mmCIF file of C-alpha atoms in Angstrom:
data_model
loop_
_atom_site.group_PDB
_atom_site.id
_atom_site.type_symbol
_atom_site.label_atom_id
_atom_site.label_comp_id
_atom_site.label_asym_id
_atom_site.label_seq_id
_atom_site.Cartn_x
_atom_site.Cartn_y
_atom_site.Cartn_z
ATOM 1 C CA UNK A 11 18.384 29.505 -32.843
ATOM 2 C CA UNK A 12 22.119 28.937 -33.481
ATOM 3 C CA UNK A 13 24.572 30.157 -36.097
ATOM 4 C CA UNK A 14 26.902 27.127 -36.035
ATOM 5 C CA UNK A 15 26.303 23.633 -37.354
ATOM 6 C CA UNK A 16 25.048 21.077 -34.894
ATOM 7 C CA UNK A 17 25.019 17.269 -34.910
ATOM 8 C CA UNK A 18 21.859 15.547 -33.719
ATOM 9 C CA UNK A 19 22.607 12.930 -30.952
ATOM 10 C CA UNK A 20 19.737 10.620 -30.080
ATOM 11 C CA UNK A 21 19.257 9.766 -26.439
ATOM 12 C CA UNK A 22 19.859 6.087 -27.052
ATOM 13 C CA UNK A 23 21.142 5.015 -23.636
ATOM 14 C CA UNK A 24 17.791 5.608 -21.981
ATOM 15 C CA UNK A 25 14.605 3.519 -22.224
ATOM 16 C CA UNK A 26 12.767 6.713 -23.048
ATOM 17 C CA UNK A 27 11.492 7.801 -26.370
ATOM 18 C CA UNK A 28 10.935 11.232 -27.720
ATOM 19 C CA UNK A 29 13.879 13.352 -26.571
ATOM 20 C CA UNK A 30 17.075 14.311 -28.344
ATOM 21 C CA UNK A 31 20.065 16.491 -27.519
ATOM 22 C CA UNK A 32 22.591 18.226 -29.668
ATOM 23 C CA UNK A 33 25.604 20.330 -28.968
ATOM 24 C CA UNK A 34 25.108 23.903 -29.943
ATOM 25 C CA UNK A 35 26.413 27.433 -29.486
ATOM 26 C CA UNK A 36 24.903 29.824 -26.954
ATOM 27 C CA UNK A 37 24.996 32.584 -29.605
ATOM 28 C CA UNK A 38 21.644 33.595 -30.982
ATOM 29 C CA UNK A 39 19.688 33.226 -27.704
ATOM 30 C CA UNK A 40 17.306 36.094 -27.323
ATOM 31 C CA UNK A 41 16.777 35.951 -23.562
ATOM 32 C CA UNK A 42 18.988 35.714 -20.554
ATOM 33 C CA UNK A 43 19.227 32.080 -19.278
ATOM 34 C CA UNK A 44 17.229 31.139 -16.162
ATOM 35 C CA UNK A 45 19.480 29.256 -13.790
ATOM 36 C CA UNK A 46 19.329 25.591 -12.895
ATOM 37 C CA UNK A 47 20.250 24.782 -9.299
ATOM 38 C CA UNK A 48 18.812 21.384 -8.640
ATOM 39 C CA UNK A 49 18.197 18.173 -10.636
ATOM 40 C CA UNK A 50 17.202 14.664 -9.701
ATOM 41 C CA UNK A 51 16.204 11.727 -11.912
ATOM 42 C CA UNK A 52 15.115 8.419 -10.412
ATOM 43 C CA UNK A 53 13.983 5.145 -12.050
ATOM 44 C CA UNK A 54 13.006 1.826 -10.544
ATOM 45 C CA UNK A 55 10.750 -1.144 -11.495
ATOM 46 C CA UNK A 56 7.332 -0.650 -9.918
ATOM 47 C CA UNK A 57 4.392 -2.974 -10.626
ATOM 48 C CA UNK A 58 1.198 -1.229 -11.740
ATOM 49 C CA UNK A 59 -1.948 -1.836 -9.668
ATOM 50 C CA UNK A 60 -3.838 -4.927 -10.895
ATOM 51 C CA UNK A 61 -7.345 -6.191 -10.339
ATOM 52 C CA UNK A 62 -7.381 -9.053 -7.810
ATOM 53 C CA UNK A 63 -8.427 -12.427 -9.247
ATOM 54 C CA UNK A 64 -10.873 -12.883 -6.358
ATOM 55 C CA UNK A 65 -13.221 -10.326 -4.881
ATOM 56 C CA UNK A 66 -12.166 -11.571 -1.434
ATOM 57 C CA UNK A 67 -8.686 -10.142 -2.098
ATOM 58 C CA UNK A 68 -10.077 -6.625 -2.399
ATOM 59 C CA UNK A 69 -9.606 -4.467 0.774
ATOM 60 C CA UNK A 70 -12.486 -4.259 3.157
ATOM 61 C CA UNK A 71 -12.522 -0.437 2.940
ATOM 62 C CA UNK A 72 -13.974 1.061 -0.199
ATOM 63 C CA UNK A 73 -10.703 2.709 -1.320
ATOM 64 C CA UNK A 74 -9.245 -0.096 -3.443
ATOM 65 C CA UNK A 75 -6.223 1.970 -4.680
ATOM 66 C CA UNK A 76 -2.827 2.544 -3.169
ATOM 67 C CA UNK A 77 -1.132 5.116 -5.290
ATOM 68 C CA UNK A 78 2.617 4.501 -5.899
ATOM 69 C CA UNK A 79 3.322 7.290 -8.409
ATOM 70 C CA UNK A 80 2.721 10.385 -6.308
ATOM 71 C CA UNK A 81 4.991 9.339 -3.372
ATOM 72 C CA UNK A 82 7.827 8.467 -5.809
ATOM 73 C CA UNK A 83 7.493 11.905 -7.515
ATOM 74 C CA UNK A 84 7.425 13.690 -4.153
ATOM 75 C CA UNK A 85 10.618 11.940 -3.019
ATOM 76 C CA UNK A 86 12.352 12.985 -6.198
ATOM 77 C CA UNK A 87 11.158 16.581 -5.833
ATOM 78 C CA UNK A 88 12.339 16.733 -2.186
ATOM 79 C CA UNK A 89 15.804 15.652 -3.283
ATOM 80 C CA UNK A 90 15.988 18.332 -5.931
ATOM 81 C CA UNK A 91 14.798 20.985 -3.485
ATOM 82 C CA UNK A 92 17.441 19.855 -0.938
ATOM 83 C CA UNK A 93 20.161 20.031 -3.612
ATOM 84 C CA UNK A 94 19.161 23.648 -4.468
ATOM 85 C CA UNK A 95 19.729 24.738 -0.869
ATOM 86 C CA UNK A 96 16.511 26.710 -0.665
ATOM 87 C CA UNK A 97 15.235 28.117 2.639
ATOM 88 C CA UNK A 98 11.696 27.297 3.854
ATOM 89 C CA UNK A 99 10.514 30.717 2.805
ATOM 90 C CA UNK A 100 12.007 30.323 -0.682
ATOM 91 C CA UNK A 101 10.362 26.872 -1.026
ATOM 92 C CA UNK A 102 7.052 28.318 0.069
ATOM 93 C CA UNK A 103 7.105 30.937 -2.715
ATOM 94 C CA UNK A 104 8.150 28.544 -5.442
ATOM 95 C CA UNK A 105 5.973 27.851 -8.500
ATOM 96 C CA UNK A 106 5.285 24.304 -9.684
ATOM 97 C CA UNK A 107 5.142 22.982 -13.223
ATOM 98 C CA UNK A 108 4.500 19.254 -13.763
ATOM 99 C CA UNK A 109 4.843 17.259 -16.953
ATOM 100 C CA UNK A 110 2.908 13.981 -17.590
ATOM 101 C CA UNK A 111 2.056 12.052 -20.705
ATOM 102 C CA UNK A 112 -0.220 9.409 -19.298
ATOM 103 C CA UNK A 113 1.802 8.600 -16.209
ATOM 104 C CA UNK A 114 -1.367 8.345 -14.131
ATOM 105 C CA UNK A 115 -3.035 6.099 -16.753
ATOM 106 C CA UNK A 116 -1.853 2.908 -15.060
ATOM 107 C CA UNK A 117 -3.799 3.739 -11.925
ATOM 108 C CA UNK A 118 -6.737 4.978 -13.975
ATOM 109 C CA UNK A 119 -6.899 1.698 -15.873
ATOM 110 C CA UNK A 120 -7.083 -0.172 -12.593
ATOM 111 C CA UNK A 121 -9.896 2.056 -11.329
ATOM 112 C CA UNK A 122 -11.795 1.476 -14.536
ATOM 113 C CA UNK A 123 -11.351 -2.328 -14.195
ATOM 114 C CA UNK A 124 -12.694 -2.264 -10.659
ATOM 115 C CA UNK A 125 -15.709 -0.260 -11.819
ATOM 116 C CA UNK A 126 -16.375 -2.642 -14.687
ATOM 117 C CA UNK A 127 -15.858 -5.758 -12.587
ATOM 118 C CA UNK A 128 -16.509 -5.839 -8.753
ATOM 119 C CA UNK A 129 -18.285 -2.465 -8.973
ATOM 120 C CA UNK A 130 -18.142 1.074 -7.549
ATOM 121 C CA UNK A 131 -18.727 -0.149 -3.969
ATOM 122 C CA UNK A 132 -15.052 -0.940 -3.857
ATOM 123 C CA UNK A 133 -13.982 2.594 -4.808
ATOM 124 C CA UNK A 134 -14.236 5.794 -2.749
ATOM 125 C CA UNK A 135 -15.004 9.069 -4.489
ATOM 126 C CA UNK A 136 -11.451 10.245 -3.714
ATOM 127 C CA UNK A 137 -10.102 7.692 -6.176
ATOM 128 C CA UNK A 138 -10.341 10.185 -9.027
ATOM 129 C CA UNK A 139 -7.400 12.017 -7.463
ATOM 130 C CA UNK A 140 -5.181 9.087 -8.332
ATOM 131 C CA UNK A 141 -5.612 9.211 -12.073
ATOM 132 C CA UNK A 142 -5.901 12.941 -12.822
ATOM 133 C CA UNK A 143 -2.601 14.338 -14.012
ATOM 134 C CA UNK A 144 -3.320 17.460 -12.011
ATOM 135 C CA UNK A 145 -3.144 15.308 -8.823
ATOM 136 C CA UNK A 146 0.622 15.226 -9.236
ATOM 137 C CA UNK A 147 0.852 18.996 -9.196
ATOM 138 C CA UNK A 148 -1.546 19.119 -6.245
ATOM 139 C CA UNK A 149 0.460 16.564 -4.258
ATOM 140 C CA UNK A 150 3.727 18.465 -4.719
ATOM 141 C CA UNK A 151 2.142 21.839 -3.928
ATOM 142 C CA UNK A 152 0.410 20.557 -0.769
ATOM 143 C CA UNK A 153 3.215 18.327 0.542
ATOM 144 C CA UNK A 154 5.965 20.928 -0.030
ATOM 145 C CA UNK A 155 3.744 23.888 1.012
ATOM 146 C CA UNK A 156 4.240 25.640 -2.330
ATOM 147 C CA UNK A 157 2.291 28.876 -2.716
ATOM 148 C CA UNK A 158 3.373 30.026 -6.192
ATOM 149 C CA UNK A 159 1.717 29.526 -9.585
ATOM 150 C CA UNK A 160 1.040 25.861 -10.388
ATOM 151 C CA UNK A 161 0.618 24.365 -13.912
ATOM 152 C CA UNK A 162 0.189 20.850 -15.287
ATOM 153 C CA UNK A 163 1.356 20.163 -18.894
ATOM 154 C CA UNK A 164 0.486 17.012 -20.811
ATOM 155 C CA UNK A 165 1.447 15.499 -24.134
ATOM 156 C CA UNK A 166 4.593 14.317 -25.860
ATOM 157 C CA UNK A 167 6.315 17.709 -25.609
ATOM 158 C CA UNK A 168 5.440 18.216 -21.917
ATOM 159 C CA UNK A 169 8.956 17.493 -20.616
ATOM 160 C CA UNK A 170 10.665 20.101 -22.699
ATOM 161 C CA UNK A 171 7.731 22.530 -22.409
ATOM 162 C CA UNK A 172 7.707 22.282 -18.632
ATOM 163 C CA UNK A 173 11.328 23.434 -18.440
ATOM 164 C CA UNK A 174 10.656 26.212 -20.941
ATOM 165 C CA UNK A 175 7.439 27.328 -19.313
ATOM 166 C CA UNK A 176 9.092 27.429 -15.886
ATOM 167 C CA UNK A 177 11.858 29.625 -17.249
ATOM 168 C CA UNK A 178 9.192 31.933 -18.671
ATOM 169 C CA UNK A 179 7.468 32.119 -15.243
ATOM 170 C CA UNK A 180 10.737 33.237 -13.614
ATOM 171 C CA UNK A 181 11.648 35.660 -16.392
ATOM 172 C CA UNK A 182 8.190 37.255 -16.240
ATOM 173 C CA UNK A 183 8.487 37.816 -12.481
ATOM 174 C CA UNK A 184 5.581 35.582 -11.507
ATOM 175 C CA UNK A 185 7.942 33.323 -9.520
ATOM 176 C CA UNK A 186 11.478 33.703 -8.215
ATOM 177 C CA UNK A 187 12.059 29.950 -8.484
ATOM 178 C CA UNK A 188 10.036 27.003 -9.895
ATOM 179 C CA UNK A 189 9.925 23.295 -9.175
ATOM 180 C CA UNK A 190 9.717 21.435 -12.497
ATOM 181 C CA UNK A 191 8.747 17.760 -12.286
ATOM 182 C CA UNK A 192 7.968 14.920 -14.676
ATOM 183 C CA UNK A 193 6.794 11.357 -14.379
ATOM 184 C CA UNK A 194 6.628 8.375 -16.712
ATOM 185 C CA UNK A 195 4.990 5.071 -15.804
ATOM 186 C CA UNK A 196 3.956 3.051 -18.917
ATOM 187 C CA UNK A 197 0.967 0.764 -18.814
ATOM 188 C CA UNK A 198 1.394 -2.884 -19.680
ATOM 189 C CA UNK A 199 0.716 -3.554 -23.353
ATOM 190 C CA UNK A 200 -2.271 -5.902 -22.506
ATOM 191 C CA UNK A 201 -4.298 -6.783 -19.312
ATOM 192 C CA UNK A 202 -2.460 -10.134 -19.311
ATOM 193 C CA UNK A 203 0.986 -8.596 -19.508
ATOM 194 C CA UNK A 204 2.510 -9.200 -16.092
ATOM 195 C CA UNK A 205 5.786 -7.393 -16.762
ATOM 196 C CA UNK A 206 6.904 -4.726 -14.281
ATOM 197 C CA UNK A 207 7.432 -1.350 -15.958
ATOM 198 C CA UNK A 208 9.962 1.300 -14.903
ATOM 199 C CA UNK A 209 8.568 4.164 -12.973
ATOM 200 C CA UNK A 210 10.765 7.216 -13.807
ATOM 201 C CA UNK A 211 10.464 10.505 -11.918
ATOM 202 C CA UNK A 212 12.469 13.693 -12.452
ATOM 203 C CA UNK A 213 12.622 17.111 -10.841
ATOM 204 C CA UNK A 214 14.648 20.291 -11.445
ATOM 205 C CA UNK A 215 14.732 23.686 -9.746
ATOM 206 C CA UNK A 216 14.900 26.818 -11.924
ATOM 207 C CA UNK A 217 15.772 30.163 -10.388
ATOM 208 C CA UNK A 218 16.159 33.658 -11.880
ATOM 209 C CA UNK A 219 19.474 34.601 -13.370
ATOM 210 C CA UNK A 220 21.600 31.717 -14.583
ATOM 211 C CA UNK A 221 24.987 33.380 -14.135
ATOM 212 C CA UNK A 222 25.808 31.686 -10.885
ATOM 213 C CA UNK A 223 25.273 34.777 -8.710
ATOM 214 C CA UNK A 224 22.606 33.052 -6.641
ATOM 215 C CA UNK A 225 19.902 35.597 -7.365
ATOM 216 C CA UNK A 226 17.391 32.861 -7.762
ATOM 217 C CA UNK A 227 17.663 32.136 -4.032
ATOM 218 C CA UNK A 228 19.367 29.306 -2.267
ATOM 219 C CA UNK A 229 22.992 28.671 -1.366
ATOM 220 C CA UNK A 230 23.990 26.815 -4.540
ATOM 221 C CA UNK A 231 25.353 28.467 -7.674
ATOM 222 C CA UNK A 232 23.544 27.561 -10.905
ATOM 223 C CA UNK A 233 25.336 24.882 -12.942
ATOM 224 C CA UNK A 234 23.296 25.606 -16.049
ATOM 225 C CA UNK A 235 20.656 27.901 -17.527
ATOM 226 C CA UNK A 236 17.566 27.500 -19.734
ATOM 227 C CA UNK A 237 16.841 29.759 -22.678
ATOM 228 C CA UNK A 238 15.516 29.714 -26.189
ATOM 229 C CA UNK A 239 12.309 27.818 -25.567
ATOM 230 C CA UNK A 240 10.315 27.066 -28.786
ATOM 231 C CA UNK A 241 6.986 25.285 -28.185
ATOM 232 C CA UNK A 242 6.364 22.639 -30.792
ATOM 233 C CA UNK A 243 3.867 20.321 -32.306
ATOM 234 C CA UNK A 244 1.636 19.656 -29.267
ATOM 235 C CA UNK A 245 0.661 23.290 -28.903
ATOM 236 C CA UNK A 246 -2.866 23.827 -30.385
ATOM 237 C CA UNK A 247 -1.644 26.950 -32.180
ATOM 238 C CA UNK A 248 0.890 25.017 -34.252
ATOM 239 C CA UNK A 249 -0.452 21.482 -34.304
ATOM 240 C CA UNK A 250 -2.510 21.859 -37.430
ATOM 241 C CA UNK A 251 -0.463 21.029 -40.525
ATOM 242 C CA UNK A 252 2.783 20.954 -38.568
ATOM 243 C CA UNK A 253 4.723 17.705 -39.096
ATOM 244 C CA UNK A 254 6.195 18.140 -35.645
ATOM 245 C CA UNK A 255 2.729 17.581 -34.278
ATOM 246 C CA UNK A 256 2.840 13.948 -35.300
ATOM 247 C CA UNK A 257 6.222 13.169 -33.742
ATOM 248 C CA UNK A 258 6.231 10.912 -30.722
ATOM 249 C CA UNK A 259 3.204 9.145 -29.367
ATOM 250 C CA UNK A 260 1.274 8.580 -26.249
ATOM 251 C CA UNK A 261 4.052 6.468 -24.785
ATOM 252 C CA UNK A 262 6.641 9.250 -25.051
ATOM 253 C CA UNK A 263 8.724 9.514 -21.920
ATOM 254 C CA UNK A 264 8.536 13.142 -20.766
ATOM 255 C CA UNK A 265 11.334 12.542 -18.247
ATOM 256 C CA UNK A 266 13.833 11.965 -21.123
ATOM 257 C CA UNK A 267 14.812 15.622 -21.370
ATOM 258 C CA UNK A 268 15.648 15.578 -17.672
ATOM 259 C CA UNK A 269 17.708 12.406 -18.088
ATOM 260 C CA UNK A 270 19.580 14.024 -21.024
ATOM 261 C CA UNK A 271 20.131 17.140 -18.885
ATOM 262 C CA UNK A 272 21.528 14.984 -16.096
ATOM 263 C CA UNK A 273 23.953 13.282 -18.482
ATOM 264 C CA UNK A 274 25.079 16.691 -19.825
ATOM 265 C CA UNK A 275 25.669 17.947 -16.272
ATOM 266 C CA UNK A 276 27.605 14.816 -15.383
ATOM 267 C CA UNK A 277 29.838 15.302 -18.411
ATOM 268 C CA UNK A 278 30.700 18.824 -17.095
ATOM 269 C CA UNK A 279 30.170 20.186 -20.598
ATOM 270 C CA UNK A 280 30.893 23.829 -21.214
ATOM 271 C CA UNK A 281 29.083 24.048 -24.574
ATOM 272 C CA UNK A 282 25.363 24.613 -24.724
ATOM 273 C CA UNK A 283 23.056 21.780 -25.674
ATOM 274 C CA UNK A 284 19.609 21.747 -27.258
ATOM 275 C CA UNK A 285 16.922 19.552 -25.709
ATOM 276 C CA UNK A 286 14.111 18.488 -27.991
ATOM 277 C CA UNK A 287 11.011 16.410 -27.639
ATOM 278 C CA UNK A 288 7.506 16.260 -29.153
ATOM 279 C CA UNK A 289 8.351 19.067 -31.564
ATOM 280 C CA UNK A 290 9.434 21.493 -28.825
ATOM 281 C CA UNK A 291 12.993 22.572 -28.101
ATOM 282 C CA UNK A 292 15.084 24.728 -25.795
ATOM 283 C CA UNK A 293 18.757 25.473 -25.104
ATOM 284 C CA UNK A 294 20.664 24.759 -21.929
ATOM 285 C CA UNK A 295 23.921 26.689 -21.340
ATOM 286 C CA UNK A 296 26.603 26.085 -18.718
ATOM 287 C CA UNK A 297 26.533 28.191 -15.532
ATOM 288 C CA UNK A 298 29.311 29.385 -13.251
ATOM 289 C CA UNK A 299 28.674 26.531 -10.871
ATOM 290 C CA UNK A 300 29.519 23.929 -13.531
#
């Protein structure tokens, strides 16, 4: 993808696993970059839902789940949309790509514990919405009134692939701009583990172009552009016999590429960088708004 040597730099200042970044040259890219005009990454300790010790502590209504993940992801997405300066019409026509590698599993585990213990009478049928990864995409699309193509990606490479797939959606003309979101909320190691994990959410806005001319919509020039996406080991077409397919595990933080992207933007770098995770990779180049 590049014709100059590059040095691999692990993303070691983040609690995330499974993402790396390296400085690279923009030469060798085969497609025009798709502009980045918004980016937000948020992380805070959030306790996972736990089964009450006594049945009396369960709520009187049958819905014994209060989802904490979807509201956090929505708030992050709203911040990224506001940064991009998109009009209501531009937001309505946006596509939506969401990355998750088991972020909803913490809520799903709780639901399973309620079913196995107190029983299904404590759960409403709507509970399944809280542990399906597609619920994240649905929440964003409904709450933000998005009417474009919507896709959910899972697996260790989902963070990088979500950015790359969103760029492909814009480049193909299916969407003028895309909201790309990711969430990571690790489950406790054991049922007795009472530690409070970090809930990390991330969102970026990709729009057509990438040269800062604003043709992706909005009032903000692009500060970077995505190009050179190479799907990796998690893709069924390349998983078999591909050593990249075994890199990173179920706990891989798919928000790590977004965090690396945020650090690169904060450094005001002018050289391109390569983001990698789960066997996938793509290149980010600087835009005129850097």
